Amino acid sequence: MATVTIKAEEAKQLVIQKLQEAGLNDQHAMKIADVLVHADLRNVNSHGVLRTEHYINRLKAGGIKPDANITFQSTGPVTGIVDGDDGFGHVVADIAMDHAIEMAKSSGVGMVTAMNSSHCGALSYFVQKAAEEKLIGIAMTHTDKIVVPFGGKTQFLGTNPIAYGVPAKTKQPFILDMATSNVALGKILQAREEGKEIPEGWAVDENGAPVTDPNKVASLTPFGGPKGYGLAVIVDIFSGLLAGAAFGPHIGKMYDDLDKKRKLGHYFCAINPAFFTDPDVFLEQMDRMMEELQQVPPAPGFDRVYVPGEIEQLHEARNLEQGITIASSVYEFLTKKVQ
């Protein structure tokens, strides 16, 4: 597959311009571009700027409001609800996490659900935001059905990702961002774009048989069998039912019915360690824990032990200098002039 390497700032500006051309305001376009490039910098390209074309197609079809009036309602000392008014999920999620952070700073914990939203991009962006404020961040979101439940043949659940961000004193934050399926759907889409096979175990065909051809994928599988299945249901409860949104097979599809509002839900939580323990000791212990994990002797076939999120952070440091690599087709779309 042909690729192009460009600086992160150039990628942001190209995405912003495309979104503005499609009718989105500057502030929302900048936030979406920031979240997408964040993913590309971490080499999570499945959630990066390649999504821009889809977002614009849904925006133009009427499935996302360009002028959404996103509001926050406080429901208690440490709780609240964001109504996304069918706007862009990246902006909705960012506002929700900001409110969770604000409450955690003053009251120890902040929990916010979001409703009437759409796809919000990589959750690592939002939990990292909390970690940078020396808070623990948690984020969950449901997606439309693509995953078979453990023991089942047909789809019921989404990839339903969950993410955690934990601050440290001198080290970069601990960031865990994972789908509850064996792989995120974006990885399948990326493999199709790149013309590559996928590992066996990621997905099954319409008969429930394992496949390696991304074009034959009918459903994904939960990671760890019943364990991933159970977590996927939990994510649907927190980001779906708790947010007053749909669940499983009742969630609007991402790549179909582009003219329909998806009404997605999200869940965000921020926790202030200072309300539970000595915050300096906590941060120092996080440093120590990560250092000791990294010092564990590697197993055969491995160079070393990495802390969750560390590989992506190393990618980000390198890509900030060298640029992000995207498919040429994506670059052509981003640079194509409006006729």
Coordinates of C-alpha atoms in Angstrom, one line a residue:
M1 CA 0.0 0.0 0.0
A2 CA 1.3 3.4 -0.9
T3 CA 1.7 5.8 2.0
V4 CA 2.6 9.4 2.7
T5 CA 4.4 10.8 5.8
I6 CA 3.4 14.2 6.9
K7 CA 4.0 16.3 10.0
A8 CA 1.3 16.1 12.7
E9 CA 0.5 19.8 12.5
E10 CA -0.1 19.5 8.7
A11 CA -2.4 16.6 9.2
K12 CA -4.4 18.6 11.8
Q13 CA -4.8 21.6 9.5
L14 CA -5.9 19.4 6.6
V15 CA -8.6 17.7 8.7
I16 CA -9.7 21.1 10.1
Q17 CA -10.0 22.5 6.6
K18 CA -12.0 19.5 5.4
L19 CA -14.4 19.7 8.3
Q20 CA -14.8 23.4 7.9
E21 CA -15.6 23.0 4.2
A22 CA -18.3 20.5 5.2
G23 CA -19.9 23.2 7.4
L24 CA -18.4 22.5 10.9
N25 CA -17.4 25.4 13.1
D26 CA -13.7 26.1 13.8
Q27 CA -13.8 25.1 17.5
H28 CA -15.4 21.7 16.9
A29 CA -13.2 21.0 13.8
M30 CA -10.0 21.7 15.8
K31 CA -11.1 19.3 18.6
I32 CA -11.9 16.5 16.2
A33 CA -8.6 17.0 14.4
D34 CA -6.7 16.9 17.7
V35 CA -8.3 13.6 18.7
L36 CA -7.7 12.0 15.3
V37 CA -4.0 13.1 15.1
H38 CA -3.5 11.9 18.7
A39 CA -4.4 8.4 17.5
D40 CA -2.1 8.6 14.4
L41 CA 0.8 9.8 16.6
R42 CA 0.4 6.7 18.7
N43 CA 0.3 4.5 15.5
V44 CA -3.4 3.7 16.3
N45 CA -4.1 4.7 12.7
S46 CA -7.5 2.8 12.7
H47 CA -8.8 5.8 14.8
G48 CA -6.8 8.5 13.0
V49 CA -7.3 10.9 10.2
L50 CA -8.5 8.1 7.9
R51 CA -11.9 8.5 9.7
T52 CA -12.3 12.0 8.3
E53 CA -14.0 11.0 5.1
H54 CA -16.6 8.9 6.9
Y55 CA -17.4 11.7 9.4
I56 CA -17.9 14.2 6.6
N57 CA -20.1 11.7 4.7
R58 CA -22.3 11.3 7.8
L59 CA -22.3 15.1 8.4
K60 CA -23.4 15.8 4.9
A61 CA -26.1 13.1 5.0
G62 CA -27.6 14.6 8.2
G63 CA -26.5 11.9 10.7
I64 CA -24.5 14.5 12.7
K65 CA -25.5 18.0 13.5
P66 CA -22.8 20.6 12.5
D67 CA -24.3 23.2 14.9
A68 CA -25.1 20.9 17.9
N69 CA -26.0 22.7 21.1
I70 CA -24.0 20.5 23.6
T71 CA -25.2 21.0 27.2
F72 CA -24.2 19.8 30.7
Q73 CA -26.6 19.2 33.5
S74 CA -25.3 18.7 37.1
T75 CA -27.2 15.9 38.8
G76 CA -25.4 15.8 42.1
P77 CA -22.1 16.9 43.8
V78 CA -20.0 14.5 41.7
T79 CA -22.3 13.5 38.9
G80 CA -23.7 15.0 35.7
I81 CA -25.0 14.4 32.2
V82 CA -23.9 15.8 28.9
D83 CA -26.5 16.0 26.1
G84 CA -24.6 15.9 22.8
D85 CA -27.5 17.1 20.7
D86 CA -26.4 14.6 18.0
G87 CA -23.1 16.4 17.5
F88 CA -19.6 15.1 17.0
G89 CA -18.7 12.6 19.7
H90 CA -15.1 13.9 20.1
V91 CA -16.4 17.2 21.2
V92 CA -19.2 15.7 23.4
A93 CA -16.6 13.4 25.1
D94 CA -14.2 16.2 25.7
I95 CA -16.8 18.3 27.4
A96 CA -17.9 15.4 29.5
M97 CA -14.4 14.6 30.7
D98 CA -13.7 18.2 31.4
H99 CA -16.7 18.3 33.8
A100 CA -15.6 15.0 35.4
I101 CA -12.1 16.5 36.0
E102 CA -13.5 19.7 37.5
M103 CA -15.6 17.7 40.0
A104 CA -12.8 15.3 40.9
K105 CA -10.5 18.2 41.7
S106 CA -13.0 19.7 44.1
S107 CA -14.8 16.7 45.4
G108 CA -12.5 13.7 44.8
V109 CA -14.6 12.0 42.1
G110 CA -16.4 13.1 39.0
M111 CA -18.7 10.9 36.9
V112 CA -20.4 12.0 33.8
T113 CA -22.5 10.2 31.2
A114 CA -23.0 11.5 27.7
M115 CA -26.1 10.9 25.6
N116 CA -27.2 11.8 22.0
S117 CA -23.6 11.5 20.8
S118 CA -21.7 9.9 18.0
H119 CA -18.3 8.1 17.5
C120 CA -15.8 9.8 19.8
G121 CA -12.5 8.5 18.5
A122 CA -9.7 7.0 20.7
L123 CA -10.6 6.9 24.4
S124 CA -6.9 7.2 25.3
Y125 CA -7.2 11.0 24.4
F126 CA -9.7 11.6 27.2
V127 CA -8.2 9.5 30.0
Q128 CA -4.8 11.0 29.2
K129 CA -6.3 14.4 29.7
A130 CA -7.3 13.4 33.2
A131 CA -3.9 11.8 33.9
E132 CA -2.2 15.1 32.9
E133 CA -4.1 16.7 35.7
K134 CA -2.7 14.1 38.1
L135 CA -6.1 12.4 38.2
I136 CA -7.1 8.8 37.3
G137 CA -9.3 8.8 34.2
I138 CA -11.8 6.1 33.1
A139 CA -13.7 6.1 29.9
M140 CA -16.1 3.7 28.2
T141 CA -18.3 3.8 25.1
H142 CA -20.5 1.3 23.3
T143 CA -20.6 0.7 19.5
D144 CA -23.0 -1.0 17.1
K145 CA -23.1 -4.7 17.0
I146 CA -20.2 -6.5 15.4
V147 CA -19.1 -9.0 18.1
V148 CA -20.5 -12.4 18.8
P149 CA -21.2 -13.1 22.5
F150 CA -19.1 -16.0 23.8
G151 CA -20.8 -19.2 22.7
G152 CA -22.9 -17.4 20.1
K153 CA -22.9 -17.4 16.3
T154 CA -24.5 -14.0 15.5
Q155 CA -23.6 -10.5 16.4
F156 CA -25.0 -8.8 19.5
L157 CA -22.3 -6.5 21.1
G158 CA -20.1 -3.8 19.8
T159 CA -16.3 -3.6 20.2
N160 CA -17.1 -1.6 23.4
P161 CA -13.8 -0.1 24.3
I162 CA -12.7 0.8 27.8
A163 CA -9.7 3.0 28.8
Y164 CA -7.8 4.0 32.0
G165 CA -5.3 6.7 32.5
V166 CA -3.2 6.9 35.6
P167 CA -0.6 9.6 36.4
A168 CA 2.9 9.1 37.7
K169 CA 5.5 11.4 39.2
T170 CA 8.3 11.4 36.6
K171 CA 7.2 8.8 34.1
Q172 CA 4.5 9.3 31.5
P173 CA 1.0 8.2 32.5
F174 CA -0.1 4.6 32.5
I175 CA -2.6 4.4 29.6
L176 CA -4.7 1.3 28.9
D177 CA -7.1 1.7 26.0
M178 CA -8.5 -1.5 24.6
A179 CA -11.5 -2.9 22.8
T180 CA -13.3 -5.8 24.5
S181 CA -13.2 -7.6 21.2
N182 CA -10.0 -9.3 20.1
V183 CA -9.4 -6.3 17.9
A184 CA -11.1 -3.0 17.2
L185 CA -13.2 -2.8 14.0
G186 CA -10.9 -0.1 12.8
K187 CA -8.1 -2.6 12.5
I188 CA -10.2 -4.7 10.1
L189 CA -11.0 -1.6 8.1
Q190 CA -7.3 -0.6 8.0
A191 CA -6.4 -4.1 6.8
R192 CA -8.9 -3.8 4.0
E193 CA -7.5 -0.4 3.1
E194 CA -3.9 -1.8 3.1
G195 CA -4.8 -5.0 1.4
K196 CA -3.4 -7.1 4.2
E197 CA -4.6 -10.3 5.9
I198 CA -5.6 -10.3 9.5
P199 CA -4.5 -12.8 12.2
E200 CA -6.6 -15.9 12.8
G201 CA -8.8 -15.4 15.9
W202 CA -9.7 -11.8 15.2
A203 CA -12.9 -12.5 13.4
V204 CA -15.3 -15.0 11.9
D205 CA -17.4 -15.2 8.7
E206 CA -21.2 -15.4 8.4
N207 CA -21.0 -19.1 9.4
G208 CA -19.0 -18.4 12.5
A209 CA -15.8 -19.9 11.0
P210 CA -12.4 -18.1 11.6
V211 CA -11.1 -16.0 8.7
T212 CA -7.9 -14.1 7.8
D213 CA -9.3 -12.2 4.8
P214 CA -10.6 -8.9 6.1
N215 CA -13.1 -8.7 3.3
K216 CA -14.8 -11.9 4.5
V217 CA -15.3 -10.7 8.1
A218 CA -18.9 -10.9 9.3
S219 CA -18.3 -10.6 13.0
L220 CA -15.5 -10.1 15.5
T221 CA -14.9 -12.2 18.6
P222 CA -14.5 -11.1 22.3
F223 CA -11.0 -11.2 23.7
G224 CA -10.4 -13.9 26.3
G225 CA -13.6 -15.7 25.5
P226 CA -16.1 -15.3 28.3
K227 CA -14.0 -12.6 30.1
G228 CA -14.0 -10.2 27.2
Y229 CA -17.7 -11.0 26.6
G230 CA -18.5 -10.1 30.2
L231 CA -16.6 -6.8 30.0
A232 CA -18.3 -5.9 26.8
V233 CA -21.7 -6.2 28.5
I234 CA -20.4 -4.1 31.4
V235 CA -19.3 -1.3 29.0
D236 CA -22.8 -1.4 27.4
I237 CA -24.4 -1.1 30.8
F238 CA -22.2 1.9 31.8
S239 CA -22.2 3.8 28.5
G240 CA -25.6 2.6 27.2
L241 CA -28.1 1.9 29.9
L242 CA -26.7 4.3 32.5
A243 CA -26.6 7.0 29.9
G244 CA -30.2 6.3 28.8
A245 CA -29.0 5.1 25.5
A246 CA -29.6 1.9 23.5
F247 CA -27.6 -1.4 23.9
G248 CA -26.2 -4.1 21.7
P249 CA -28.3 -4.7 18.5
H250 CA -30.4 -1.6 19.0
I251 CA -27.5 0.9 18.5
G252 CA -27.4 2.8 15.2
K253 CA -24.8 1.5 12.8
M254 CA -21.7 3.5 12.1
Y255 CA -21.3 2.8 8.4
D256 CA -24.9 2.4 7.4
D257 CA -27.9 4.8 7.5
L258 CA -25.6 7.8 7.4
D259 CA -28.6 10.1 7.5
K260 CA -29.8 8.8 10.9
K261 CA -28.6 10.1 14.3
R262 CA -26.8 7.3 16.2
K263 CA -27.7 8.4 19.7
L264 CA -24.5 6.9 21.3
G265 CA -23.7 7.0 25.0
H266 CA -20.4 7.4 26.8
Y267 CA -19.2 7.1 30.4
F268 CA -16.4 9.2 31.9
C269 CA -14.9 9.2 35.4
A270 CA -12.1 11.1 37.1
I271 CA -10.7 10.2 40.5
N272 CA -8.5 12.4 42.6
P273 CA -5.9 10.2 44.5
A274 CA -5.4 13.0 47.0
F275 CA -8.9 12.2 48.5
F276 CA -7.8 8.6 49.2
T277 CA -4.1 8.6 50.0
D278 CA -1.0 10.8 50.0
P279 CA -0.9 12.0 46.4
D280 CA 2.9 12.3 46.2
V281 CA 3.4 8.8 47.6
F282 CA 0.8 7.6 45.1
L283 CA 2.7 9.1 42.1
E284 CA 6.0 7.9 43.4
Q285 CA 4.6 4.4 43.8
M286 CA 3.3 4.5 40.2
D287 CA 6.8 5.3 39.1
R288 CA 8.2 2.4 41.1
M289 CA 5.5 0.0 39.9
M290 CA 6.2 0.8 36.2
E291 CA 10.0 0.7 36.7
E292 CA 9.7 -2.7 38.3
L293 CA 7.5 -4.0 35.6
Q294 CA 10.0 -2.9 33.0
Q295 CA 12.8 -4.7 34.8
V296 CA 11.0 -8.1 34.7
P297 CA 13.3 -10.4 32.6
P298 CA 11.8 -10.8 29.1
A299 CA 10.4 -14.2 28.0
P300 CA 11.9 -15.9 24.9
G301 CA 11.0 -13.9 21.8
F302 CA 10.6 -10.6 23.6
D303 CA 13.1 -7.8 24.0
R304 CA 11.7 -6.4 27.2
V305 CA 8.5 -5.8 29.2
Y306 CA 6.5 -2.7 28.3
V307 CA 4.0 -0.9 30.5
P308 CA 0.5 -0.6 28.9
G309 CA 0.6 2.5 26.7
E310 CA 4.4 2.7 26.6
I311 CA 4.8 1.5 23.1
E312 CA 2.2 4.0 21.9
Q313 CA 4.1 6.8 23.8
L314 CA 7.3 5.8 22.1
H315 CA 5.6 5.9 18.7
E316 CA 4.3 9.4 19.6
A317 CA 7.7 10.7 20.5
R318 CA 9.1 9.4 17.2
N319 CA 6.2 10.5 15.1
L320 CA 6.2 14.0 16.5
E321 CA 9.7 14.3 15.0
Q322 CA 9.4 12.3 11.9
G323 CA 5.8 12.7 11.0
I324 CA 2.8 10.4 10.8
T325 CA 2.3 7.9 8.0
I326 CA -1.1 7.5 6.4
A327 CA -2.4 5.8 3.3
S328 CA -2.0 7.8 0.1
S329 CA -5.7 7.5 -0.6
V330 CA -6.4 9.2 2.7
Y331 CA -3.9 12.0 1.9
E332 CA -5.5 12.4 -1.5
F333 CA -8.9 12.9 0.1
L334 CA -7.6 15.4 2.6
T335 CA -5.8 17.5 0.0
K336 CA -8.5 17.3 -2.7
K337 CA -9.9 20.7 -3.5
V338 CA -13.6 21.2 -3.3
Q339 CA -15.1 21.5 -6.8

